[in-house]
Short mmCIF file of C-alpha atoms (C1' of nucleotides) in Angstrom, two decimals:
data_model
loop_
_atom_site.label_atom_id
_atom_site.label_comp_id
_atom_site.label_asym_id
_atom_site.label_seq_id
_atom_site.Cartn_x
_atom_site.Cartn_y
_atom_site.Cartn_z
CA MET K 22 0.91 48.15 19.33
CA PHE K 23 -0.77 51.57 19.54
CA SER K 24 0.24 54.63 17.52
CA LYS K 25 1.24 57.77 19.39
CA ALA K 26 -2.07 59.34 18.36
CA CYS K 27 -3.89 56.40 19.89
CA GLN K 28 -1.90 56.54 23.12
CA TYR K 29 -2.70 60.23 23.48
CA GLY K 30 -6.32 59.56 22.61
CA ILE K 31 -6.67 56.83 25.23
CA LYS K 32 -5.13 58.88 28.00
CA SER K 33 -7.11 61.97 27.02
CA VAL K 34 -10.46 60.24 27.00
CA ILE K 35 -9.81 58.62 30.36
CA TYR K 36 -8.86 62.02 31.74
CA ILE K 37 -11.98 63.59 30.25
CA TRP K 38 -14.12 60.88 31.82
CA LYS K 39 -12.43 61.36 35.15
CA GLN K 40 -13.18 65.07 35.09
CA SER K 41 -16.69 64.53 33.82
CA LEU K 42 -17.37 62.27 36.79
CA LEU K 43 -16.45 65.26 38.92
CA GLY K 44 -18.76 67.49 36.89
CA ASN K 45 -16.07 69.35 34.95
CA LYS K 46 -15.62 70.03 31.29
CA VAL K 47 -11.98 70.30 30.30
CA GLY K 48 -10.08 72.19 27.61
CA ALA K 49 -7.53 70.72 25.21
CA LYS K 50 -4.69 72.49 26.95
CA GLU K 51 -5.50 71.12 30.38
CA ILE K 52 -5.96 67.63 28.96
CA ALA K 53 -2.66 67.70 27.10
CA GLU K 54 -0.84 68.80 30.23
CA HIS K 55 -2.32 66.11 32.39
CA VAL K 56 -1.66 63.26 30.01
CA ASP K 57 1.77 64.51 28.95
CA ALA K 58 0.96 64.95 25.26
CA PRO K 59 1.53 67.77 22.74
CA GLU K 60 -1.42 70.11 22.87
CA PRO K 61 -2.20 70.85 19.20
CA PHE K 62 -1.84 67.21 18.25
CA THR K 63 -4.05 66.16 21.12
CA ALA K 64 -6.65 68.71 20.00
CA LYS K 65 -6.69 67.14 16.53
CA ILE K 66 -7.23 63.70 17.97
CA LEU K 67 -10.02 64.89 20.24
CA GLN K 68 -11.69 66.52 17.24
CA GLU K 69 -11.85 63.14 15.55
CA LEU K 70 -13.14 61.43 18.69
CA VAL K 71 -15.91 64.01 18.95
CA ARG K 72 -16.80 63.51 15.29
CA LYS K 73 -17.10 59.79 15.98
CA LYS K 74 -19.14 60.47 19.14
CA ILE K 75 -16.74 58.77 21.54
CA ILE K 76 -16.86 61.97 23.60
CA GLY K 77 -18.74 65.28 23.48
CA SER K 78 -17.56 68.87 23.22
CA GLN K 79 -18.90 72.33 23.66
CA LYS K 80 -17.51 75.59 22.31
CA GLY K 81 -17.24 78.89 24.09
CA PRO K 82 -16.54 79.94 27.66
CA THR K 83 -17.17 77.16 30.20
CA GLY K 84 -17.01 74.83 27.23
CA GLY K 85 -14.59 71.98 26.68
CA PHE K 86 -14.64 68.22 26.24
CA TYR K 87 -16.80 65.96 28.32
CA ALA K 88 -18.38 62.52 28.50
CA ASP K 89 -21.80 61.57 29.74
CA GLY K 90 -24.53 58.96 29.55
CA ALA K 91 -24.43 59.06 25.76
CA HIS K 92 -20.82 57.83 25.85
CA GLU K 93 -21.07 55.42 28.71
CA SER K 94 -20.84 52.20 26.78
CA PHE K 95 -17.70 52.92 24.77
CA THR K 96 -14.60 50.85 25.36
CA LEU K 97 -10.98 51.07 24.36
CA ARG K 98 -11.83 48.91 21.40
CA ASP K 99 -14.08 51.59 19.96
CA LEU K 100 -11.51 54.29 20.57
CA VAL K 101 -8.63 52.30 19.10
CA GLU K 102 -10.64 51.51 16.00
CA VAL K 103 -11.44 55.19 15.45
CA ILE K 104 -7.80 56.23 15.64
CA ASP K 105 -5.74 53.26 14.46
CA GLY K 106 -8.33 51.47 12.38
CA ASP K 107 -9.01 47.75 12.64
CA GLY K 108 -5.55 46.51 11.68
CA LEU K 109 -4.98 45.24 15.20
CA PHE K 110 -8.10 43.10 15.03
CA LYS K 111 -8.55 42.18 11.38
CA GLY K 112 -6.53 41.28 8.31
CA CYS K 113 -3.40 39.20 7.91
CA SER K 114 -0.68 40.13 10.37
CA LEU K 115 1.93 39.33 7.73
CA GLY K 116 0.12 41.31 5.06
CA LEU K 117 -0.92 38.36 2.87
CA LYS K 118 -3.62 39.31 0.42
CA GLU K 119 -5.24 35.94 0.82
CA CYS K 120 -4.95 34.57 4.30
CA SER K 121 -7.70 32.43 5.74
CA GLU K 122 -8.46 29.26 7.65
CA THR K 123 -7.89 27.18 4.55
CA ASN K 124 -4.96 29.22 3.29
CA PRO K 125 -3.30 30.38 6.49
CA CYS K 126 -0.09 32.34 6.90
CA PRO K 127 2.47 30.92 9.33
CA LEU K 128 1.07 33.02 12.17
CA HIS K 129 -2.61 32.77 11.35
CA HIS K 130 -3.83 30.40 14.06
CA GLU K 131 -1.69 31.83 16.80
CA ILE K 132 -2.46 35.43 15.96
CA LYS K 133 -6.13 34.62 16.09
CA LYS K 134 -5.80 33.61 19.73
CA VAL K 135 -3.71 36.65 20.59
CA ARG K 136 -6.29 38.89 18.96
CA THR K 137 -9.08 37.34 20.96
CA HIS K 138 -7.03 38.11 24.04
CA VAL K 139 -6.40 41.69 22.87
CA VAL K 140 -10.06 42.31 22.11
CA ASP K 141 -10.97 40.85 25.50
CA MET K 142 -8.61 43.30 27.13
CA LEU K 143 -9.98 46.23 25.16
CA THR K 144 -13.65 45.43 25.78
CA LYS K 145 -13.52 44.16 29.34
CA LYS K 146 -13.95 47.62 30.86
CA SER K 147 -15.66 50.76 29.58
CA LEU K 148 -13.67 53.97 29.28
CA LYS K 149 -15.73 55.25 32.18
CA GLN K 150 -14.65 52.34 34.36
CA LEU K 151 -11.01 52.96 33.50
CA ALA K 152 -11.47 56.57 34.58
CA GLN K 153 -12.98 55.42 37.87
CA GLU K 154 -9.89 53.33 38.51
CA VAL K 155 -7.75 56.40 37.94
CA GLU K 156 -9.97 58.39 40.29
CA ARG K 157 -9.57 55.74 42.98
CA GLY K 158 -5.81 56.01 42.56
CA GLU K 159 -5.47 52.44 41.35
CA THR K 160 -3.90 53.54 38.07
CA VAL K 161 -2.33 56.72 36.71
CA LEU K 162 -2.25 58.73 33.48
CA ALA K 163 1.14 60.33 34.06
CA ARG K 164 3.72 60.45 36.79
CA PHE K 165 1.65 60.43 39.96
CA ASP K 166 3.16 63.48 41.62
CA PHE K 167 1.44 65.59 39.01
CA MET M 22 1.39 44.97 15.36
CA PHE M 23 4.35 44.42 13.04
CA SER M 24 5.85 47.07 10.79
CA LYS M 25 5.94 46.43 7.06
CA ALA M 26 9.69 45.87 7.32
CA CYS M 27 9.06 43.24 9.96
CA GLN M 28 6.36 41.47 7.94
CA TYR M 29 8.71 41.29 4.96
CA GLY M 30 11.51 40.12 7.20
CA ILE M 31 9.45 37.33 8.74
CA LYS M 32 8.23 36.01 5.42
CA SER M 33 11.68 36.29 3.87
CA VAL M 34 13.44 34.38 6.61
CA ILE M 35 10.87 31.61 6.54
CA TYR M 36 11.30 31.38 2.78
CA ILE M 37 15.08 31.30 3.15
CA TRP M 38 14.81 28.51 5.71
CA LYS M 39 12.47 26.58 3.47
CA GLN M 40 14.93 26.77 0.59
CA SER M 41 17.89 26.02 2.85
CA LEU M 42 16.18 22.82 3.97
CA LEU M 43 16.14 21.87 0.29
CA GLY M 44 19.82 22.78 -0.01
CA ASN M 45 19.36 26.04 -1.92
CA LYS M 46 20.73 29.49 -1.35
CA VAL M 47 18.41 32.20 -2.61
CA GLY M 48 18.89 35.71 -3.96
CA ALA M 49 17.07 38.82 -2.81
CA LYS M 50 15.09 39.00 -6.01
CA GLU M 51 13.75 35.47 -5.76
CA ILE M 52 12.88 35.99 -2.09
CA ALA M 53 11.04 39.24 -2.73
CA GLU M 54 9.00 37.62 -5.49
CA HIS M 55 8.00 34.65 -3.39
CA VAL M 56 6.96 36.64 -0.35
CA ASP M 57 5.29 39.42 -2.33
CA ALA M 58 7.51 42.24 -1.09
CA PRO M 59 9.41 45.10 -2.79
CA GLU M 60 12.85 43.84 -3.76
CA PRO M 61 15.21 46.70 -2.76
CA PHE M 62 13.47 47.19 0.55
CA THR M 63 13.60 43.48 1.24
CA ALA M 64 17.32 43.48 0.44
CA LYS M 65 17.86 46.20 3.05
CA ILE M 66 16.03 44.22 5.67
CA LEU M 67 17.96 41.05 4.87
CA GLN M 68 21.20 42.99 5.18
CA GLU M 69 20.27 43.87 8.74
CA LEU M 70 19.26 40.32 9.56
CA VAL M 71 22.61 39.04 8.30
CA ARG M 72 24.42 41.67 10.37
CA LYS M 73 22.54 40.42 13.43
CA LYS M 74 23.29 36.78 12.48
CA ILE M 75 19.66 35.69 12.16
CA ILE M 76 20.56 34.33 8.73
CA GLY M 77 23.73 33.92 6.65
CA SER M 78 24.70 35.23 3.25
CA GLN M 79 27.31 34.66 0.62
CA LYS M 80 28.35 36.96 -2.20
CA GLY M 81 29.14 36.03 -5.76
CA PRO M 82 27.76 33.47 -8.19
CA THR M 83 25.90 30.60 -6.49
CA GLY M 84 25.73 32.91 -3.49
CA GLY M 85 22.65 34.22 -1.76
CA PHE M 86 20.96 34.05 1.61
CA TYR M 87 20.74 30.85 3.61
CA ALA M 88 20.18 29.44 7.09
CA ASP M 89 21.92 26.52 8.74
CA GLY M 90 22.83 24.97 12.09
CA ALA M 91 24.21 28.27 13.32
CA HIS M 92 20.76 29.82 12.95
CA GLU M 93 18.66 26.91 14.09
CA SER M 94 17.59 28.24 17.46
CA PHE M 95 16.26 31.63 16.39
CA THR M 96 12.59 32.41 16.78
CA LEU M 97 10.25 35.11 15.58
CA ARG M 98 10.95 36.92 18.81
CA ASP M 99 14.59 37.39 17.88
CA LEU M 100 13.70 38.54 14.41
CA VAL M 101 11.00 40.95 15.53
CA GLU M 102 13.34 42.49 18.07
CA VAL M 103 16.02 43.07 15.42
CA ILE M 104 13.63 44.87 13.10
CA ASP M 105 10.98 46.51 15.27
CA GLY M 106 12.89 46.73 18.53
CA ASP M 107 11.45 45.66 21.86
CA GLY M 108 8.49 48.05 21.98
CA LEU M 109 6.09 45.16 21.59
CA PHE M 110 7.53 43.45 24.67
CA LYS M 111 8.79 46.21 26.91
CA GLY M 112 7.93 49.73 28.02
CA CYS M 113 4.59 51.35 28.76
CA SER M 114 2.02 50.74 26.05
CA LEU M 115 0.58 54.20 26.70
CA GLY M 116 3.98 55.85 26.64
CA LEU M 117 4.15 56.80 30.33
CA LYS M 118 7.65 57.66 31.41
CA GLU M 119 7.06 56.04 34.76
CA CYS M 120 4.84 53.03 34.58
CA SER M 121 5.39 50.12 36.94
CA GLU M 122 3.67 47.69 39.25
CA THR M 123 3.35 50.34 41.92
CA ASN M 124 2.56 53.17 39.52
CA PRO M 125 0.65 51.40 36.75
CA CYS M 126 -1.03 52.94 33.72
CA PRO M 127 -4.66 51.95 33.11
CA LEU M 128 -3.58 49.12 30.83
CA HIS M 129 -0.53 47.94 32.73
CA HIS M 130 -1.78 44.70 34.24
CA GLU M 131 -3.77 43.60 31.23
CA ILE M 132 -1.05 44.44 28.74
CA LYS M 133 1.36 42.36 30.76
CA LYS M 134 -0.78 39.28 30.20
CA VAL M 135 -1.22 40.01 26.52
CA ARG M 136 2.52 40.42 26.15
CA THR M 137 3.18 37.11 27.82
CA HIS M 138 0.82 35.61 25.28
CA VAL M 139 2.54 37.41 22.41
CA VAL M 140 5.99 36.31 23.53
CA ASP M 141 4.70 32.75 23.90
CA MET M 142 3.47 32.86 20.34
CA LEU M 143 6.75 34.27 19.06
CA THR M 144 8.96 31.80 20.90
CA LYS M 145 6.90 28.64 20.66
CA LYS M 146 8.40 27.59 17.34
CA SER M 147 11.78 28.24 15.75
CA LEU M 148 11.95 29.95 12.37
CA LYS M 149 13.10 26.62 11.01
CA GLN M 150 9.99 24.89 12.31
CA LEU M 151 7.78 27.54 10.73
CA ALA M 152 9.55 26.87 7.42
CA GLN M 153 8.91 23.16 7.80
CA GLU M 154 5.20 23.86 8.18
CA VAL M 155 5.29 25.84 4.97
CA GLU M 156 7.14 23.00 3.26
CA ARG M 157 4.48 20.54 4.41
CA GLY M 158 1.83 22.82 2.90
CA GLU M 159 0.25 23.53 6.27
CA THR M 160 0.82 27.26 5.91
CA VAL M 161 1.70 29.65 3.09
CA LEU M 162 3.85 32.74 2.51
CA ALA M 163 1.80 34.16 -0.35
CA ARG M 164 -1.17 33.14 -2.42
CA PHE M 165 -0.72 29.39 -2.75
CA ASP M 166 -0.98 29.11 -6.53
CA PHE M 167 2.39 30.82 -6.74
"C1'" DC A 11 43.11 36.95 -14.19
"C1'" DA A 12 38.84 38.59 -16.28
"C1'" DA A 13 34.01 38.47 -16.45
"C1'" DT A 14 30.04 37.70 -13.97
"C1'" DT A 15 27.14 37.39 -10.15
"C1'" DT A 16 25.29 38.65 -5.87
"C1'" DA A 17 25.32 40.93 -1.28
"C1'" DA A 18 26.70 45.40 1.15
"C1'" DG A 19 26.50 50.13 1.65
"C1'" DG A 20 25.17 54.74 1.04
"C1'" DA A 21 22.46 58.44 -0.95
"C1'" DC A 22 18.17 59.64 -2.15
"C1'" DT A 23 12.86 59.95 -2.78
"C1'" DT A 24 8.17 59.22 -1.36
"C1'" DT A 25 4.64 58.45 1.88
"C1'" DT A 26 2.81 58.39 6.39
"C1'" DT A 27 2.80 59.87 10.98
"C1'" DT A 28 3.52 63.29 14.18
"C1'" DA A 29 3.19 67.92 15.32
"C1'" DT A 30 2.29 73.03 14.91
"C1'" DC A 31 -0.08 77.29 13.65
"C1'" DC A 32 -3.57 80.31 12.17
"C1'" DT A 33 -8.28 81.43 10.97
"C1'" DT A 34 -13.19 80.54 11.58
"C1'" DT A 35 -17.26 79.29 14.13
"C1'" DA A 36 -20.00 78.63 18.11
"C1'" DT A 37 -21.16 79.80 22.87
"C1'" DT A 38 -21.17 82.40 27.02
"C1'" DG A 39 -21.50 86.29 30.20
"C1'" DT A 40 -21.81 91.17 30.56
"C1'" DA P 28 -24.81 93.54 20.82
"C1'" DC P 29 -19.94 92.84 22.30
"C1'" DA P 30 -15.90 90.89 24.14
"C1'" DA P 31 -13.92 86.80 25.57
"C1'" DT P 32 -13.31 81.90 25.29
"C1'" DA P 33 -12.90 77.41 23.42
"C1'" DA P 34 -13.51 73.92 19.78
"C1'" DA P 35 -13.33 73.10 14.55
"C1'" DG P 36 -10.99 73.25 10.43
"C1'" DG P 37 -7.44 73.80 7.21
"C1'" DA P 38 -2.73 74.65 5.83
"C1'" DT P 39 1.80 73.72 6.79
"C1'" DA P 40 6.22 71.68 8.86
"C1'" DA P 41 9.13 68.09 10.76
"C1'" DA P 42 10.30 63.39 11.60
"C1'" DA P 43 9.96 58.59 10.78
"C1'" DA P 44 8.89 54.71 7.88
"C1'" DA P 45 8.77 52.78 3.46
"C1'" DG P 46 10.82 52.27 -0.72
"C1'" DT P 47 14.39 53.04 -4.68
"C1'" DC P 48 18.75 53.43 -7.01
"C1'" DC P 49 23.51 53.34 -7.83
"C1'" DT P 50 28.17 52.17 -6.62
"C1'" DT P 51 31.40 49.05 -4.21
"C1'" DA P 52 33.11 44.71 -2.47
"C1'" DA P 53 33.42 39.80 -2.38
"C1'" DA P 54 33.13 35.29 -4.42
"C1'" DT P 55 32.81 32.03 -8.38
"C1'" DT P 56 33.79 30.07 -12.84
"C1'" DG P 57 35.97 29.71 -17.11
#
DNA sequence: CAATTTAAGGACTTTTTTATCCTTTATTGT
DNA sequence: ACAATAAAGGATAAAAAAGTCCTTAAATTG
C-alpha cells in the first residue's frame, strides 16, 4: 500500500510534530532512531518533504526539522501524494490506458469505493492530530519501550 | 496497490476464464496481446499461477492455459496473495515490528477497516464471475475496440 | 516416430526503489 | 571572524521488481 519511503516519511513527520509540540527541533539522526528507519534514507525523504513544505527545517546548531502553524493543515493524504504520487487515489488499478465509468475495468466500481474509504482515512486527521495521539500514548511509532 | 505483475496476472486470468467459458484454451501470446501486457513477463506470471493451481495449463499443440471446475472457487484475493503476498492484508502498514491492538501504530485501527473493505472487494466475486461480466460487455480488460 | 506446438525453467538485463556517502551551504555561538 | 553543527545536494551502491531470451520438456497430429 505504502512504499518504504512513504512509511518512513509518515512516521518521521509524526515524530517531528510530536517534538514540535514540545518545542523541540529534531535532527535526522534522532528522527531515524525513533522511527526505526535508516538515517541517510530518512534524511533524503525529509529533504523532499521540506521542499514540498509539509514540514520546515533549519540548518546549523540548534537547527533541525520542525512543524508549526504553517504546516498545521496537512494530512497523510498530502504526505503520501508527495512521496508515492497519486497512484493510490487516481488512475486505473489494473493499469488500463482507458478506464472510465463508461469503459470500466473489472475492478473499477469497487476500487472507487475503496479509494473513497482510503482518502477518508488519510484526510480524517491532520498530521498534528496524529502526533497528539502518539503524545497521549494512544498510538506508537516504534516498539513502545523505546 | 497492486504490483505490475499482479495487474497482468489479474487481467490474464480473467481473460483465460472468459475464453474457457467459450471452450477455448489460450496461449501466452494471445493472452498478453488481449490484456496489453508484455508477453514473456506474462508467461512467467502464468507459470506461477499454474503452480499454485489458480489456473490450469496444457503443453503441446491445441494446448494453452485454461480454467475449469477445479478453479471455480478462486477469487482475486487468492490470486493477489499468490503474486503480491499478503502485505495488503496483513502486517503493519507502517512497517512496525510490533503493532497490535494494544500497541497500535497511528494507522492501525483505520487500516484495519480499510483492509476489511479491500478483502470484501477481492472476495465478493469469483474470477469466473468477473470473466462473465467481461463477456457480457459490462467491463473490459483493455480498450474496448480491441 | 518425427515434426510441430506450447508451457516450463533458468539465466540474464534493465529499471526502479532503497540505501549510503561525501561535499557544500547555511546558521549558530563564541 | 571562526569553529562547530545540521540540512541540502549530488554521486554512487545494493536490492528488488520488471522484463527478456533461450533451452528443455511435454503433448498433439500426421
